[in-house]
Coordinates of C-alpha atoms and ligand atoms in Angstrom, one line a residue:
M119 CA 34.3 -6.5 -3.6
S120 CA 36.0 -3.3 -2.4
E121 CA 34.1 -1.2 0.2
T122 CA 32.1 1.9 -0.8
A123 CA 32.7 4.8 1.7
A124 CA 31.2 8.1 2.0
V125 CA 32.4 11.5 3.2
I126 CA 29.8 14.3 4.2
L127 CA 31.1 17.9 4.2
A128 CA 29.5 19.9 7.1
A129 CA 32.2 22.1 8.4
G130 CA 30.6 25.3 6.8
K131 CA 29.4 27.8 9.5
G132 CA 26.1 28.5 7.5
T133 CA 26.3 32.3 8.4
R134 CA 23.6 32.9 6.1
M135 CA 21.2 31.1 8.2
R136 CA 21.6 33.6 11.1
S137 CA 21.0 30.9 13.7
D138 CA 22.7 29.6 16.7
L139 CA 22.0 26.0 15.4
P140 CA 24.3 24.6 12.9
K141 CA 22.9 24.6 9.4
V142 CA 22.8 21.0 9.0
L143 CA 20.8 20.5 12.0
H144 CA 17.9 22.6 10.9
P145 CA 15.0 20.2 10.5
L146 CA 13.2 19.3 7.2
A147 CA 10.0 17.1 7.5
G148 CA 10.8 16.8 11.2
Q149 CA 14.3 15.5 10.7
P150 CA 17.6 17.4 10.8
M151 CA 19.0 18.2 7.2
I152 CA 22.1 15.9 7.7
G153 CA 19.8 12.9 8.8
H154 CA 18.3 13.2 5.2
V155 CA 21.7 12.9 3.6
L156 CA 22.4 9.9 6.0
A157 CA 19.1 8.3 5.1
A158 CA 19.9 8.7 1.2
L159 CA 23.2 6.9 1.9
G160 CA 21.7 4.1 3.9
P161 CA 20.7 1.7 1.1
L162 CA 24.1 1.8 -0.3
E163 CA 25.4 -0.3 2.6
L164 CA 28.4 1.7 3.0
G165 CA 31.5 0.4 4.9
R166 CA 32.0 3.9 6.6
T167 CA 30.4 7.2 6.5
V168 CA 32.7 10.1 7.8
V169 CA 31.3 13.5 8.4
V170 CA 33.6 16.5 8.3
V171 CA 32.6 19.1 10.9
G172 CA 34.1 22.5 12.1
P173 CA 35.4 23.1 15.6
D174 CA 32.8 23.3 18.1
M175 CA 30.2 21.3 16.4
D176 CA 29.8 18.7 19.1
D177 CA 25.9 18.7 18.5
V178 CA 26.4 17.8 14.9
A179 CA 28.7 14.9 16.1
A180 CA 25.9 13.7 18.5
A181 CA 23.3 13.9 15.7
V182 CA 25.2 11.7 13.3
A183 CA 26.6 9.3 15.8
P184 CA 27.6 6.4 15.6
H185 CA 29.0 7.6 12.3
P186 CA 32.5 9.1 13.1
T187 CA 33.3 12.7 12.6
V188 CA 36.5 14.4 11.8
V189 CA 37.1 18.1 12.6
Q190 CA 38.5 20.4 9.8
P191 CA 40.4 23.2 11.7
G192 CA 40.0 26.0 9.3
Q193 CA 37.7 26.8 6.5
N194 CA 40.0 26.4 3.6
G195 CA 37.7 24.9 1.1
T196 CA 35.9 21.8 0.2
G197 CA 39.2 20.0 -1.0
D198 CA 40.6 20.8 2.3
A199 CA 37.6 19.4 4.0
V200 CA 37.9 16.1 2.3
K201 CA 41.6 16.0 3.3
A202 CA 40.6 16.2 6.9
A203 CA 39.1 12.6 6.4
R204 CA 42.4 11.2 5.2
A205 CA 43.1 9.0 8.4
A206 CA 39.5 8.0 8.9
L207 CA 39.3 6.7 5.3
A208 CA 42.6 4.8 5.4
G209 CA 42.3 1.6 3.3
A210 CA 39.0 2.7 1.7
D211 CA 40.0 1.8 -1.8
G212 CA 36.5 1.3 -3.4
T213 CA 34.4 4.2 -4.4
V214 CA 34.3 7.2 -2.1
L215 CA 31.0 9.3 -2.3
I216 CA 31.5 12.9 -1.4
V217 CA 28.3 14.7 -0.6
F218 CA 27.5 17.9 1.1
G219 CA 25.3 18.2 4.3
D220 CA 23.3 21.0 3.2
T221 CA 22.0 19.3 0.0
P222 CA 19.3 17.2 1.8
L223 CA 17.1 16.3 -1.3
L224 CA 19.8 14.1 -2.8
R225 CA 18.2 10.5 -3.6
S226 CA 19.5 7.1 -3.1
D227 CA 18.9 6.1 -6.7
T228 CA 21.2 8.9 -7.8
L229 CA 24.1 8.0 -5.7
V230 CA 23.6 4.2 -6.8
A231 CA 24.0 5.7 -10.3
M232 CA 26.9 7.6 -9.3
R233 CA 28.7 4.5 -8.1
A234 CA 27.9 2.5 -10.8
A235 CA 29.3 5.1 -13.2
R236 CA 32.4 5.4 -11.3
E237 CA 32.9 1.6 -11.2
A238 CA 32.0 1.2 -15.0
R239 CA 35.7 1.5 -15.9
P240 CA 38.9 1.0 -13.6
E241 CA 40.5 4.1 -15.1
R242 CA 37.6 6.2 -14.2
A243 CA 38.9 8.2 -11.3
V244 CA 36.0 10.8 -10.8
V245 CA 32.4 10.9 -11.5
V246 CA 30.7 14.3 -11.0
L247 CA 26.9 14.8 -10.4
G248 CA 25.7 17.8 -12.7
F249 CA 22.5 19.5 -13.4
R250 CA 21.0 22.0 -15.6
A251 CA 20.3 25.1 -13.6
A252 CA 17.5 27.6 -14.3
E253 CA 19.9 30.2 -13.0
P254 CA 23.4 29.0 -12.9
G255 CA 24.6 32.1 -11.0
G256 CA 27.3 31.2 -8.5
Y257 CA 27.5 27.3 -9.3
G258 CA 30.6 25.9 -10.5
R259 CA 30.4 24.9 -14.3
L260 CA 31.2 21.6 -15.7
L261 CA 33.8 21.8 -18.7
L262 CA 33.4 19.3 -21.5
G263 CA 35.8 18.3 -24.1
P264 CA 34.9 18.1 -27.8
D265 CA 34.2 14.4 -27.2
G266 CA 31.7 15.3 -24.6
A267 CA 34.0 14.0 -21.7
L268 CA 34.3 16.0 -18.5
T269 CA 37.8 17.9 -18.6
G270 CA 37.4 20.2 -15.6
I271 CA 35.0 22.3 -13.3
V272 CA 35.4 26.1 -12.9
E273 CA 33.9 28.1 -10.1
A274 CA 31.9 30.9 -11.1
R275 CA 34.2 33.4 -9.5
D276 CA 37.1 32.1 -11.5
A277 CA 35.1 31.7 -14.8
T278 CA 35.5 33.7 -17.9
P279 CA 32.2 35.3 -19.4
Q280 CA 32.1 32.6 -22.0
Q281 CA 32.3 29.8 -19.4
L282 CA 29.6 31.5 -17.4
E283 CA 27.2 30.9 -20.3
I284 CA 27.4 27.1 -19.6
E285 CA 24.1 25.7 -18.0
L286 CA 25.6 22.4 -16.8
C287 CA 26.5 23.0 -13.1
N288 CA 28.3 21.2 -10.3
S289 CA 26.1 19.8 -7.6
G290 CA 29.1 19.2 -5.5
V291 CA 28.3 15.4 -5.3
M292 CA 31.1 13.4 -6.5
A293 CA 32.2 9.6 -6.7
V294 CA 35.9 9.1 -6.6
D295 CA 38.1 6.2 -6.7
G296 CA 39.2 5.9 -3.3
A297 CA 42.7 4.4 -4.0
R298 CA 43.4 7.7 -6.0
L299 CA 41.4 10.2 -4.1
F300 CA 44.2 11.5 -1.7
D301 CA 46.9 11.6 -4.3
L302 CA 44.6 13.8 -6.5
L303 CA 44.0 16.0 -3.5
D304 CA 47.5 16.4 -2.8
R305 CA 48.1 17.9 -6.1
I306 CA 45.6 20.5 -6.1
G307 CA 46.7 24.2 -5.2
N308 CA 44.9 27.2 -3.9
D309 CA 45.6 29.6 -6.6
N310 CA 42.1 30.9 -7.1
A311 CA 39.8 33.6 -6.3
K312 CA 38.9 32.5 -3.0
G313 CA 42.5 31.2 -2.0
E314 CA 41.0 28.0 -1.0
Y315 CA 41.5 24.3 -2.0
Y316 CA 38.7 23.4 -4.2
L317 CA 37.7 19.7 -4.4
T318 CA 36.5 20.4 -8.0
D319 CA 40.0 20.8 -9.1
I320 CA 40.8 17.0 -8.9
V321 CA 38.9 16.6 -12.2
A322 CA 41.7 18.6 -14.0
V323 CA 44.4 17.0 -12.0
A324 CA 43.1 13.4 -12.9
R325 CA 42.8 14.3 -16.6
E326 CA 46.5 15.5 -16.5
Q327 CA 47.4 12.1 -15.2
G328 CA 45.7 10.4 -18.1
L329 CA 42.7 9.3 -16.0
D330 CA 39.1 9.3 -17.1
C331 CA 36.4 11.7 -15.7
G332 CA 32.7 11.6 -16.2
Y333 CA 29.3 13.0 -15.1
I334 CA 25.8 12.1 -14.7
E335 CA 22.9 14.5 -14.4
A336 CA 20.1 15.0 -12.0
A337 CA 17.1 17.1 -11.6
E338 CA 17.7 20.7 -10.1
A339 CA 15.0 20.0 -7.5
E340 CA 17.1 17.1 -6.0
L341 CA 20.2 19.3 -5.7
I342 CA 18.8 22.3 -3.8
G343 CA 21.6 23.6 -1.5
V344 CA 20.3 25.2 1.7
N345 CA 22.1 28.3 2.6
S346 CA 19.4 30.5 3.9
R347 CA 15.9 30.2 5.7
A348 CA 14.4 30.9 2.3
E349 CA 16.1 27.8 0.8
L350 CA 15.3 25.8 3.7
A351 CA 11.6 26.6 3.0
R352 CA 12.2 25.8 -0.7
A353 CA 13.6 22.5 0.3
E354 CA 10.8 21.7 2.7
A355 CA 8.2 22.5 0.0
V356 CA 9.9 20.0 -2.4
L357 CA 10.2 17.3 0.3
Q358 CA 6.5 17.8 1.3
Q359 CA 5.5 17.2 -2.4
R360 CA 7.7 13.9 -2.4
L361 CA 6.1 12.7 0.9
R362 CA 2.4 13.5 -0.2
A363 CA 3.0 11.7 -3.5
A364 CA 4.4 8.7 -1.8
A365 CA 1.6 8.6 0.7
M366 CA -0.9 8.8 -2.2
E367 CA 1.0 6.2 -4.0
A368 CA 0.7 3.9 -1.0
G369 CA -3.0 4.1 -1.1
A370 CA -3.9 7.1 1.2
T371 CA -6.4 9.6 0.2
L372 CA -5.3 13.4 0.8
I373 CA -8.2 15.3 0.0
D374 CA -6.3 18.7 -0.3
P375 CA -2.5 17.3 -0.3
D376 CA -1.1 20.7 -0.4
S377 CA -2.6 21.5 3.2
V378 CA -1.3 18.3 4.7
W379 CA 2.2 18.6 6.4
L380 CA 4.0 15.1 6.7
S381 CA 7.1 14.0 8.7
H382 CA 9.9 12.1 7.1
D383 CA 8.8 8.9 8.8
T384 CA 4.9 9.3 8.7
V385 CA 3.2 5.9 7.8
L386 CA -0.3 6.0 6.4
G387 CA -1.9 2.7 5.7
Q388 CA -4.1 1.8 2.8
D389 CA -7.4 3.5 2.4
V390 CA -6.5 6.2 5.1
T391 CA -8.3 9.4 4.5
V392 CA -6.6 12.6 5.5
Q393 CA -9.0 15.7 5.5
P394 CA -7.4 19.3 4.9
N395 CA -5.0 21.1 7.3
V396 CA -3.7 18.2 9.2
V397 CA -0.1 18.3 10.7
F398 CA 1.8 15.1 11.2
G399 CA 4.8 15.3 13.6
P400 CA 7.4 12.7 13.8
G401 CA 6.8 9.2 14.7
V402 CA 3.1 8.6 13.5
R403 CA 1.7 5.5 12.0
V404 CA -1.8 5.3 10.9
G405 CA -3.6 1.9 10.4
A406 CA -5.7 1.1 7.2
A407 CA -9.0 3.0 6.6
A408 CA -8.5 5.3 9.6
E409 CA -9.9 8.7 9.0
I410 CA -8.0 11.9 10.2
R411 CA -10.4 14.9 9.9
A412 CA -9.5 18.4 9.4
F413 CA -7.2 20.4 11.6
S414 CA -5.8 17.8 13.7
H415 CA -2.3 17.8 15.2
I416 CA -0.6 14.5 15.6
E417 CA 2.9 13.4 16.9
G418 CA 4.4 10.2 18.3
A419 CA 1.0 8.5 17.9
E420 CA -0.1 5.0 16.9
I421 CA -3.4 4.9 15.3
A422 CA -5.1 1.6 14.5
A423 CA -7.2 0.5 11.6
G424 CA -10.7 2.1 11.2
A425 CA -10.2 4.7 13.9
V426 CA -11.6 8.3 13.5
I427 CA -9.6 11.2 14.8
G428 CA -10.7 14.8 14.8
P429 CA -11.7 17.3 13.5
F430 CA -9.5 19.6 15.8
A431 CA -7.9 16.6 17.6
R432 CA -4.5 16.6 19.3
L433 CA -2.6 13.5 19.7
R434 CA 0.8 13.7 21.5
P435 CA 3.6 11.2 22.0
G436 CA 2.6 8.0 23.5
A437 CA -0.9 8.2 22.2
R438 CA -2.2 4.9 21.1
I439 CA -5.5 4.7 19.5
G440 CA -7.2 1.2 19.1
A441 CA -9.2 0.0 16.1
E442 CA -12.5 1.8 15.5
A443 CA -11.8 4.1 18.3
R444 CA -12.9 7.8 18.2
V445 CA -11.0 10.8 19.3
G446 CA -13.3 13.9 18.7
N447 CA -13.1 17.7 18.5
F448 CA -10.8 19.4 21.1
V449 CA -9.6 16.3 22.6
E450 CA -6.0 15.9 23.7
V451 CA -4.4 12.5 24.2
K452 CA -1.0 12.2 25.6
N453 CA 0.9 9.0 26.7
A454 CA -2.5 7.2 26.8
T455 CA -4.1 4.1 25.1
L456 CA -7.6 4.1 24.0
E457 CA -8.3 0.5 23.3
D458 CA -10.4 -0.9 20.5
G459 CA -13.8 0.9 20.2
A460 CA -13.2 3.4 22.9
K461 CA -14.7 6.9 22.5
A462 CA -13.5 10.4 23.5
N463 CA -15.6 12.6 21.5
H464 CA -15.7 16.0 22.9
L465 CA -13.4 18.5 24.8
S466 CA -11.3 16.2 26.9
Y467 CA -7.9 15.8 28.2
V468 CA -6.7 12.0 28.5
G469 CA -3.1 11.8 29.6
D470 CA -1.2 9.0 31.2
A471 CA -4.0 6.6 31.0
R472 CA -5.7 3.6 29.7
V473 CA -9.1 3.7 28.3
G474 CA -10.4 0.1 28.0
A475 CA -12.2 -1.4 25.1
G476 CA -15.4 0.2 24.3
A477 CA -15.3 2.7 27.2
N478 CA -17.0 6.0 26.7
V479 CA -15.4 9.3 28.1
G480 CA -17.9 12.0 28.3
A481 CA -17.4 15.6 27.1
G482 CA -15.4 17.6 29.3
T483 CA -13.7 14.8 31.1
I484 CA -10.0 15.7 32.4
T485 CA -7.6 13.0 33.6
C486 CA -5.9 15.1 36.4
N487 CA -2.6 13.4 35.9
Y488 CA -0.3 15.9 37.5
D489 CA -0.1 17.3 41.0
G490 CA 2.7 19.8 40.2
F491 CA 5.4 17.1 41.2
D492 CA 4.4 13.6 40.0
K493 CA 2.5 12.2 37.0
G494 CA -0.2 9.5 37.9
H495 CA -2.0 7.0 35.9
T496 CA -5.7 6.7 35.3
D497 CA -7.1 3.3 34.3
I498 CA -10.5 3.2 32.8
G499 CA -11.9 -0.6 32.4
A500 CA -13.4 -1.8 29.5
G501 CA -17.1 -0.7 28.9
A502 CA -16.9 1.9 31.5
F503 CA -18.9 5.2 31.0
I504 CA -17.4 8.4 32.3
G505 CA -20.1 11.0 32.8
S506 CA -19.5 14.5 31.2
N507 CA -17.3 17.1 33.0
S508 CA -15.8 14.6 35.3
A509 CA -12.4 14.8 36.9
L510 CA -10.4 11.7 37.5
V511 CA -7.7 12.6 40.0
A512 CA -4.8 10.1 39.2
P513 CA -3.7 7.6 40.2
V514 CA -7.1 6.2 40.0
K515 CA -8.7 3.2 38.6
V516 CA -12.4 2.9 37.3
G517 CA -13.4 -0.7 36.9
D518 CA -14.9 -2.5 33.9
G519 CA -18.4 -1.5 33.1
A520 CA -18.7 1.2 36.1
I521 CA -20.4 4.3 35.5
V522 CA -19.3 7.8 36.8
G523 CA -21.9 10.3 37.2
A524 CA -21.6 13.6 35.2
G525 CA -19.7 16.3 37.1
S526 CA -18.0 14.0 39.6
T527 CA -14.5 14.3 40.9
I528 CA -13.1 10.8 41.3
S529 CA -10.3 10.4 43.5
R530 CA -10.7 6.8 44.8
D531 CA -10.9 3.7 42.9
V532 CA -14.4 2.6 41.6
E533 CA -15.4 -1.1 41.6
A534 CA -16.4 -2.9 38.3
D535 CA -20.0 -2.2 37.5
A536 CA -20.4 0.3 40.3
L537 CA -21.9 3.8 40.0
A538 CA -19.7 6.5 41.4
L539 CA -20.8 10.2 41.9
T540 CA -19.6 12.9 44.0
R541 CA -22.3 15.7 43.5
A542 CA -23.8 17.8 46.2
K543 CA -27.5 16.9 46.6
Q544 CA -29.8 18.9 44.5
E545 CA -32.3 21.2 46.4
S546 CA -35.5 22.4 44.8
H547 CA -37.7 25.2 46.2
A548 CA -41.1 25.4 44.5
G549 CA -42.1 28.9 43.3
W550 CA -38.9 30.5 44.6
A551 CA -37.8 32.1 41.4
A552 CA -41.2 33.5 40.7
E553 CA -41.3 35.1 44.3
Y554 CA -37.7 36.5 43.7
R555 CA -38.6 38.2 40.4
A556 CA -41.8 39.8 42.1
R557 CA -39.7 41.1 45.0
K558 CA -37.1 42.6 42.6
A559 CA -39.9 44.1 40.4
A560 CA -41.3 46.0 43.5
T561 CA -38.0 47.9 43.9
G562 CA -38.2 49.0 40.3
K563 CA -35.0 47.4 39.4
G564 CA -34.6 45.2 36.2
K565 CA -37.2 47.3 34.3
R566 CA -36.7 47.8 30.7
K567 CA -35.5 51.3 30.1
K568 CA -37.3 53.3 27.3
S569 CA -35.2 54.2 24.5
G570 CA -34.1 57.8 23.7
Ligands
UD1_694 C1 30.5 24.3 -4.1 C2 31.3 23.9 -5.4 C3 30.7 24.4 -6.7 C4 29.1 23.7 -6.7 C5 28.5 24.1 -5.3 C6 27.0 23.4 -5.3 C7 33.6 23.6 -4.7 C8 34.9 24.5 -4.8 N1 32.7 24.3 -5.2 O1 30.4 25.6 -4.0 O2 31.2 24.0 -7.6 O3 28.5 24.4 -7.8 O4 29.3 23.8 -4.2 O5 26.4 23.9 -4.2 O6 33.6 22.6 -4.2 N2 32.5 23.0 3.5 C9 33.4 22.3 4.5 N3 34.7 23.0 4.6 C10 35.0 24.0 3.9 C11 34.3 24.6 2.9 C12 32.9 24.0 2.5 O7 33.3 21.3 5.1 O8 36.2 24.6 4.1 C13 31.4 22.3 3.1 C14 30.2 23.2 3.5 O9 29.8 23.0 4.9 C15 29.2 22.8 2.6 C16 29.9 22.2 1.4 O10 31.2 22.0 1.8 O11 28.3 21.5 3.2 C17 29.9 23.3 0.3 O12 30.6 24.5 0.7 P1 30.2 25.7 0.0 O13 31.0 26.8 0.7 O14 28.7 25.9 0.1 O15 30.5 25.5 -1.5 P2 30.1 26.5 -2.7 O16 30.9 27.8 -2.8 O17 28.6 26.6 -2.7
MG695 MG1 27.0 26.1 -1.1

């Protein structure tokens, strides 16, 4: 079987983004746009994927590694861009899929269908992905012969008023016979409105050679091209809808789906409930039947079955929350493990720490993990009880079952089952407060003034 290869065109400057960041590195659902394109190509098991970039796009090359990149020196059009991949595609004589780096919502299924359509007949040189545009505007239009076969593509700038009436547009995605691709590209010219080499011209060239060209259609929402921040936001909205639908399909309840923001890799287990206004940054897995309450912000975290998070919790990278554990309101957890059944329910910072199974971290407890230079680790044993408003100065260890009295500052290890407290001794002076008030009253201070 011949190898399928892919070319991703990403040499465009993306000037309309008005950004220092190359367009294809702008994130959608927590992943650079071009990462979504690579992910869509993933299931096709390609021999190679070559990314065409412009000069000075080393950060794009780094983002797509280990896939190779080739540099298109000038911006001479989509046809010229594919030509830049000639050497990198040497010997690729199966189907070559050509996709754009700025069309991130393309689905794997569509690409599979494109390849199948191309390979349906040996004389079929090119298959184009078309769509019916609500506003065809600047898109290229697919030209069909009387038999319905694809005869050419005309760019909007070069089209006649009659051709501009055509609703069937070119998405830019193509599947081309690799054995013929570069021969076709060598035959296109640049005698057009932009003076560029249009990839789209290979259709007419192939037809002149007596080769067969076809098209398939996909939904417009799948083919949103991102050229501006507004289009980036539109693409994000479509992607979020897809991710929410997939999460619900997999058995999670999203009480108010539209207010939950998911990352491309968020995994929600069966019977997870997510309350409104929750943000999942990249790298989050939530186990079965866990509950994520409103206004929580979670990234890089592993949450086990039956845990309850929030409302108003913040889990940062490296947070690992055990089964049935609880992280309550205004609690921040970073690079720390709460083992099964552990609780930190109110107003705490737990960073660089382990909280043993069933331990209770009282309200206002802070792990003092940073001394301005180094990070230290706090280890809280199973079943320990940390009294409210305690400071645990890392590195420090509280043994299993130990109790720390409220308001303590713990800077030395506490043995298992011990009580540790660092409070100043409490003094009590009987009647002092009443005497104090009487003394002040005699000076006339503190009396309620008459109004007016
Ligand atoms: C292209 C198609 C048009 C289609 C539209 C869909 C051509 C000639 N036209 O037009 O039919 O309807 O996409 O969105 O193909 N690029 C390079 N090097 C270049 C030029 C472009 O790598 O020299 C890359 C861009 O980074 C981008 C892609 O190719 O990822 C498309 O380029 P763009 O300039 O946006 O093409 P359109 O004018 O939109
Ligand atoms: Mg475009």
